[in-house]
GROMACS .gro file of C-alpha atoms in nm:
model
  285
    1MET     CA    1   3.325   1.639   1.204
    2ARG     CA    2   3.248   1.546   0.843
    3VAL     CA    3   3.236   1.175   0.935
    4LEU     CA    4   2.997   1.254   1.222
    5LEU     CA    5   2.769   1.454   0.995
    6LEU     CA    6   2.763   1.173   0.739
    7ALA     CA    7   2.680   0.923   1.011
    8LEU     CA    8   2.399   1.139   1.143
    9PHE     CA    9   2.264   1.186   0.791
   10ALA     CA   10   2.273   0.810   0.727
   11LEU     CA   11   2.087   0.754   1.052
   12SER     CA   12   1.822   1.008   0.953
   13LEU     CA   13   1.761   0.820   0.628
   14TRP     CA   14   1.748   0.487   0.806
   15ALA     CA   15   1.486   0.629   1.041
   16MET     CA   16   1.276   0.784   0.763
   17ASP     CA   17   0.912   0.831   0.857
   18PRO     CA   18   0.659   0.617   0.664
   19VAL     CA   19   0.505   0.938   0.528
   20VAL     CA   20   0.731   1.222   0.411
   21SER     CA   21   0.651   1.580   0.313
   22PRO     CA   22   0.732   1.739  -0.023
   23LYS     CA   23   0.985   1.959   0.161
   24TRP     CA   24   1.164   1.655   0.304
   25LEU     CA   25   1.174   1.485  -0.036
   26HIS     CA   26   1.303   1.798  -0.210
   27GLU     CA   27   1.584   1.823   0.045
   28HIS     CA   28   1.680   1.456  -0.002
   29LEU     CA   29   1.635   1.406  -0.378
   30SER     CA   30   1.990   1.287  -0.431
   31GLN     CA   31   1.985   1.046  -0.136
   32VAL     CA   32   1.669   0.846  -0.212
   33LYS     CA   33   1.519   0.635  -0.487
   34ILE     CA   34   1.182   0.763  -0.607
   35ILE     CA   35   0.910   0.552  -0.767
   36ASP     CA   36   0.629   0.710  -0.970
   37VAL     CA   37   0.343   0.458  -0.996
   38SER     CA   38   0.143   0.650  -1.258
   39GLU     CA   39   0.089   0.531  -1.613
   40PRO     CA   40   0.373   0.611  -1.859
   41LYS     CA   41   0.172   0.875  -2.050
   42VAL     CA   42   0.115   1.064  -1.724
   43TYR     CA   43   0.477   1.024  -1.610
   44LYS     CA   44   0.607   1.159  -1.942
   45LYS     CA   45   0.415   1.486  -1.898
   46GLY     CA   46   0.625   1.563  -1.594
   47HIS     CA   47   0.751   1.401  -1.275
   48ILE     CA   48   0.964   1.459  -0.969
   49PRO     CA   49   1.336   1.481  -1.058
   50GLY     CA   50   1.500   1.140  -1.043
   51ALA     CA   51   1.171   0.950  -1.028
   52LEU     CA   52   1.152   0.611  -1.196
   53ASN     CA   53   0.827   0.505  -1.360
   54ALA     CA   54   0.687   0.171  -1.238
   55PRO     CA   55   0.309   0.159  -1.295
   56ILE     CA   56   0.096  -0.089  -1.105
   57GLY     CA   57   0.071  -0.325  -1.402
   58LEU     CA   58   0.438  -0.414  -1.358
   59TRP     CA   59   0.369  -0.547  -1.010
   60ARG     CA   60   0.052  -0.754  -1.058
   61GLU     CA   61  -0.074  -1.036  -1.280
   62HIS     CA   62  -0.411  -1.197  -1.358
   63HIS     CA   63  -0.531  -1.513  -1.184
   64GLY     CA   64  -0.873  -1.578  -1.333
   65ASN     CA   65  -1.117  -1.321  -1.189
   66TYR     CA   66  -0.862  -1.143  -0.972
   67LEU     CA   67  -0.512  -1.000  -0.964
   68LEU     CA   68  -0.219  -1.099  -0.744
   69ILE     CA   69   0.134  -0.978  -0.685
   70LYS     CA   70   0.364  -1.121  -0.951
   71LYS     CA   71   0.592  -1.414  -0.881
   72PRO     CA   72   0.911  -1.336  -0.685
   73GLN     CA   73   1.132  -1.384  -0.991
   74ASN     CA   74   0.928  -1.126  -1.185
   75ILE     CA   75   0.947  -0.879  -0.898
   76GLN     CA   76   1.320  -0.940  -0.867
   77ASN     CA   77   1.364  -0.870  -1.237
   78LEU     CA   78   1.161  -0.550  -1.201
   79LEU     CA   79   1.362  -0.427  -0.904
   80GLN     CA   80   1.689  -0.504  -1.083
   81SER     CA   81   1.571  -0.308  -1.388
   82LEU     CA   82   1.490  -0.011  -1.160
   83GLY     CA   83   1.837  -0.030  -1.005
   84ILE     CA   84   1.694  -0.088  -0.658
   85LYS     CA   85   1.920  -0.231  -0.390
   86LYS     CA   86   1.824  -0.396  -0.061
   87ASP     CA   87   1.932  -0.102   0.155
   88ASP     CA   88   1.782   0.174  -0.061
   89THR     CA   89   1.559   0.442   0.088
   90ILE     CA   90   1.255   0.463  -0.140
   91VAL     CA   91   0.980   0.724  -0.168
   92ILE     CA   92   0.666   0.635  -0.365
   93TYR     CA   93   0.411   0.875  -0.512
   94ALA     CA   94   0.125   0.905  -0.760
   95HIS     CA   95   0.010   1.198  -0.975
   96HIS     CA   96  -0.356   1.184  -0.883
   97THR     CA   97  -0.518   1.188  -0.540
   98GLY     CA   98  -0.804   0.948  -0.606
   99LYS     CA   99  -0.756   0.574  -0.629
  100ASP     CA  100  -0.405   0.629  -0.766
  101LEU     CA  101  -0.308   0.680  -0.403
  102LEU     CA  102  -0.379   0.312  -0.350
  103LYS     CA  103  -0.114   0.215  -0.601
  104THR     CA  104   0.150   0.378  -0.380
  105SER     CA  105   0.056   0.176  -0.072
  106TYR     CA  106   0.037  -0.143  -0.279
  107VAL     CA  107   0.390  -0.089  -0.409
  108ALA     CA  108   0.508  -0.019  -0.053
  109TRP     CA  109   0.353  -0.350   0.054
  110ALA     CA  110   0.502  -0.530  -0.248
  111LEU     CA  111   0.848  -0.398  -0.164
  112GLU     CA  112   0.824  -0.502   0.199
  113LEU     CA  113   0.689  -0.843   0.097
  114HIS     CA  114   1.011  -0.889  -0.097
  115GLY     CA  115   1.245  -0.770   0.177
  116ILE     CA  116   1.268  -0.394   0.119
  117LYS     CA  117   1.138  -0.217   0.427
  118ASN     CA  118   1.277   0.138   0.417
  119THR     CA  119   1.001   0.297   0.212
  120ALA     CA  120   0.772   0.598   0.250
  121LEU     CA  121   0.475   0.755   0.076
  122LEU     CA  122   0.483   1.119  -0.033
  123ASP     CA  123   0.218   1.312   0.158
  124GLY     CA  124  -0.016   1.482  -0.088
  125GLY     CA  125   0.152   1.312  -0.385
  126TYR     CA  126   0.281   1.479  -0.700
  127LYS     CA  127   0.030   1.763  -0.680
  128ALA     CA  128   0.162   1.876  -0.342
  129TYR     CA  129   0.524   1.852  -0.458
  130LYS     CA  130   0.463   2.040  -0.782
  131ALA     CA  131   0.291   2.323  -0.595
  132SER     CA  132   0.621   2.416  -0.428
  133TYR     CA  133   0.908   2.264  -0.624
  134PRO     CA  134   1.020   2.224  -0.987
  135THR     CA  135   0.946   1.905  -1.180
  136THR     CA  136   1.102   1.761  -1.494
  137LYS     CA  137   1.041   1.553  -1.806
  138GLU     CA  138   1.392   1.410  -1.802
  139VAL     CA  139   1.408   1.033  -1.761
  140PRO     CA  140   1.693   0.933  -1.527
  141HIS     CA  141   1.961   0.688  -1.631
  142VAL     CA  142   1.940   0.359  -1.444
  143THR     CA  143   2.222   0.123  -1.362
  144PRO     CA  144   2.063  -0.221  -1.311
  145SER     CA  145   2.115  -0.379  -0.970
  146THR     CA  146   2.180  -0.739  -0.871
  147ILE     CA  147   1.927  -0.749  -0.589
  148LYS     CA  148   1.797  -1.087  -0.471
  149VAL     CA  149   1.453  -1.078  -0.311
  150SER     CA  150   1.347  -1.266   0.000
  151LEU     CA  151   0.977  -1.313   0.080
  152ASP     CA  152   0.819  -1.213   0.411
  153PRO     CA  153   0.505  -1.432   0.439
  154SER     CA  154   0.400  -1.263   0.764
  155ILE     CA  155   0.237  -0.969   0.582
  156VAL     CA  156   0.026  -1.163   0.330
  157ILE     CA  157  -0.256  -1.416   0.360
  158ASP     CA  158  -0.464  -1.625   0.120
  159GLU     CA  159  -0.829  -1.737   0.107
  160LYS     CA  160  -0.768  -2.048   0.315
  161GLY     CA  161  -0.586  -1.853   0.583
  162VAL     CA  162  -0.865  -1.596   0.607
  163ARG     CA  163  -1.134  -1.861   0.642
  164GLU     CA  164  -0.941  -2.035   0.920
  165ARG     CA  165  -0.921  -1.709   1.116
  166ILE     CA  166  -1.288  -1.603   1.101
  167GLY     CA  167  -1.399  -1.541   1.457
  168ILE     CA  168  -1.041  -1.552   1.583
  169THR     CA  169  -0.860  -1.263   1.411
  170ARG     CA  170  -0.988  -0.909   1.355
  171ILE     CA  171  -1.063  -0.849   0.986
  172LEU     CA  172  -1.089  -0.503   0.828
  173ASP     CA  173  -1.292  -0.426   0.512
  174ALA     CA  174  -1.151  -0.124   0.322
  175ARG     CA  175  -1.443  -0.073   0.081
  176PRO     CA  176  -1.715   0.193   0.106
  177ALA     CA  177  -1.961   0.096   0.379
  178ILE     CA  178  -2.249   0.043   0.134
  179TYR     CA  179  -2.064  -0.256  -0.013
  180TYR     CA  180  -1.963  -0.389   0.326
  181PHE     CA  181  -2.324  -0.373   0.448
  182GLY     CA  182  -2.445  -0.544   0.130
  183ALA     CA  183  -2.699  -0.275   0.037
  184LYS     CA  184  -2.530  -0.252  -0.303
  185LYS     CA  185  -2.344  -0.518  -0.501
  186GLN     CA  186  -2.028  -0.435  -0.690
  187LYS     CA  187  -2.045  -0.518  -1.061
  188VAL     CA  188  -1.729  -0.727  -1.048
  189LEU     CA  189  -1.870  -0.950  -0.774
  190LEU     CA  190  -2.134  -1.222  -0.792
  191ARG     CA  191  -2.247  -1.165  -0.435
  192ALA     CA  192  -2.284  -0.872  -0.194
  193GLY     CA  193  -2.184  -0.847   0.171
  194HIS     CA  194  -1.866  -0.892   0.371
  195ILE     CA  195  -1.645  -1.163   0.516
  196PRO     CA  196  -1.810  -1.280   0.841
  197THR     CA  197  -1.693  -1.092   1.157
  198ALA     CA  198  -1.517  -0.825   0.948
  199THR     CA  199  -1.527  -0.459   1.056
  200SER     CA  200  -1.589  -0.176   0.809
  201TYR     CA  201  -1.320   0.091   0.773
  202PHE     CA  202  -1.328   0.276   0.439
  203TRP     CA  203  -0.970   0.357   0.341
  204ARG     CA  204  -1.049   0.724   0.278
  205TYR     CA  205  -1.116   0.774   0.649
  206SER     CA  206  -0.737   0.794   0.690
  207PHE     CA  207  -0.708   1.106   0.473
  208ASN     CA  208  -0.780   1.475   0.494
  209GLU     CA  209  -0.970   1.647   0.211
  210ASN     CA  210  -0.644   1.758   0.048
  211ALA     CA  211  -0.524   1.395   0.017
  212THR     CA  212  -0.274   1.423   0.301
  213PHE     CA  213  -0.274   1.167   0.580
  214LYS     CA  214  -0.453   1.247   0.902
  215SER     CA  215  -0.230   1.274   1.206
  216LYS     CA  216  -0.099   0.963   1.376
  217LYS     CA  217  -0.304   1.066   1.679
  218ALA     CA  218  -0.625   1.078   1.475
  219LEU     CA  219  -0.551   0.742   1.310
  220LYS     CA  220  -0.485   0.589   1.651
  221GLN     CA  221  -0.813   0.729   1.786
  222MET     CA  222  -1.010   0.578   1.499
  223LEU     CA  223  -0.846   0.238   1.463
  224ILE     CA  224  -0.711   0.153   1.805
  225GLU     CA  225  -0.932   0.344   2.048
  226GLY     CA  226  -1.245   0.347   1.831
  227LEU     CA  227  -1.246   0.010   1.659
  228GLY     CA  228  -1.048  -0.159   1.934
  229LEU     CA  229  -0.775  -0.304   1.712
  230ASP     CA  230  -0.473  -0.426   1.906
  231PRO     CA  231  -0.129  -0.338   1.760
  232ASN     CA  232   0.013  -0.654   1.919
  233LYS     CA  233  -0.236  -0.889   1.755
  234GLU     CA  234  -0.291  -1.010   1.401
  235VAL     CA  235  -0.521  -0.805   1.178
  236ILE     CA  236  -0.631  -0.905   0.827
  237THR     CA  237  -0.712  -0.636   0.569
  238TYR     CA  238  -0.912  -0.688   0.249
  239CYS     CA  239  -1.115  -0.494  -0.009
  240THR     CA  240  -1.242  -0.557  -0.362
  241GLY     CA  241  -0.919  -0.657  -0.533
  242GLY     CA  242  -0.614  -0.570  -0.325
  243LEU     CA  243  -0.553  -0.197  -0.374
  244GLU     CA  244  -0.785  -0.035  -0.119
  245THR     CA  245  -0.678  -0.284   0.144
  246SER     CA  246  -0.312  -0.198   0.086
  247MET     CA  247  -0.380   0.151   0.222
  248ASN     CA  248  -0.540   0.012   0.537
  249TRP     CA  249  -0.245  -0.224   0.567
  250PHE     CA  250  -0.003   0.066   0.528
  251VAL     CA  251  -0.176   0.274   0.795
  252LEU     CA  252  -0.186  -0.016   1.039
  253HIS     CA  253   0.155  -0.167   0.973
  254ARG     CA  254   0.373   0.130   0.884
  255ILE     CA  255   0.214   0.426   1.062
  256LEU     CA  256   0.063   0.263   1.371
  257GLY     CA  257   0.312  -0.020   1.414
  258PHE     CA  258   0.088  -0.326   1.375
  259LYS     CA  259   0.359  -0.589   1.322
  260LYS     CA  260   0.107  -0.863   1.241
  261ALA     CA  261  -0.106  -0.683   0.981
  262ARG     CA  262  -0.165  -0.916   0.684
  263LEU     CA  263  -0.303  -0.828   0.341
  264TYR     CA  264  -0.547  -1.054   0.156
  265ASP     CA  265  -0.437  -0.973  -0.197
  266ALA     CA  266  -0.712  -1.141  -0.401
  267SER     CA  267  -0.979  -1.005  -0.164
  268MET     CA  268  -1.348  -1.005  -0.264
  269LYS     CA  269  -1.280  -1.068  -0.632
  270GLU     CA  270  -1.181  -1.415  -0.517
  271TRP     CA  271  -1.394  -1.454  -0.200
  272ALA     CA  272  -1.733  -1.322  -0.316
  273ASN     CA  273  -1.701  -1.496  -0.652
  274ASP     CA  274  -1.639  -1.831  -0.483
  275PRO     CA  275  -1.979  -1.978  -0.381
  276ARG     CA  276  -1.811  -2.192  -0.115
  277MET     CA  277  -1.705  -1.889   0.087
  278PRO     CA  278  -1.942  -1.753   0.357
  279LEU     CA  279  -2.072  -1.396   0.335
  280THR     CA  280  -2.262  -1.176   0.580
  281LYS     CA  281  -2.516  -0.909   0.474
  282TYR     CA  282  -2.712  -0.635   0.647
  283ARG     CA  283  -2.510  -0.651   0.967
  284TRP     CA  284  -2.247  -0.428   1.128
  285GLU     CA  285  -1.978  -0.628   1.301
   0.00000   0.00000   0.00000
């Protein structure tokens, strides 16, 4: 009986939903790895028991005007220092419910890019967990791992790849609609507008007012039935600089099962600042 229970429990972890509740996490604290993506000064004020601090700056590096995921060796070193193994079950959260949410989906994408697929985001983040369960200031001891990463190029795309797919592949813009339409230019960009043929879908549309995800049914109605995206076809997601688009990627790929969702990491900080790249303004597509 004990062996059967252990097998069933292992199966339940393997089949972890892409979004987990604070209750689920509290009940599985000792069986999962937890990553807190907030800045160290925020993490030190209190965090979920067992959580390891890995702010977004550890995952990304500068390439001129934009940021990209760090080189595989750097990510491998980071994962080893966090004690992460290939078969770990990992829950990711942030303390704040604004743009910090985007850091959680970016880390989920970064992990999957490097071969770690069994991850989830904490619904409602740290605030929701703290409202019902105790937190701590204790920093957990970490035993470094010997993990070796393996890249999955199917979930990432570069500038050249995006340009080749204009008019062929559906493209999703995660920024506020005013930037997509081109009525307002972002300060970090030289030009306003969107990648030709892209569709506007602001990442916040996927959330309720309390920073929890909308139901899978609602997400399906908006993205599949409403926008006509096909889960069996390739979809490219982009934003200003990689973070907003990671949430659209997460919703498509992890929640709705789009196997061919690809993230354009450099996004508009590369595209709109490159005068060779085409842009469309004042048009809904």
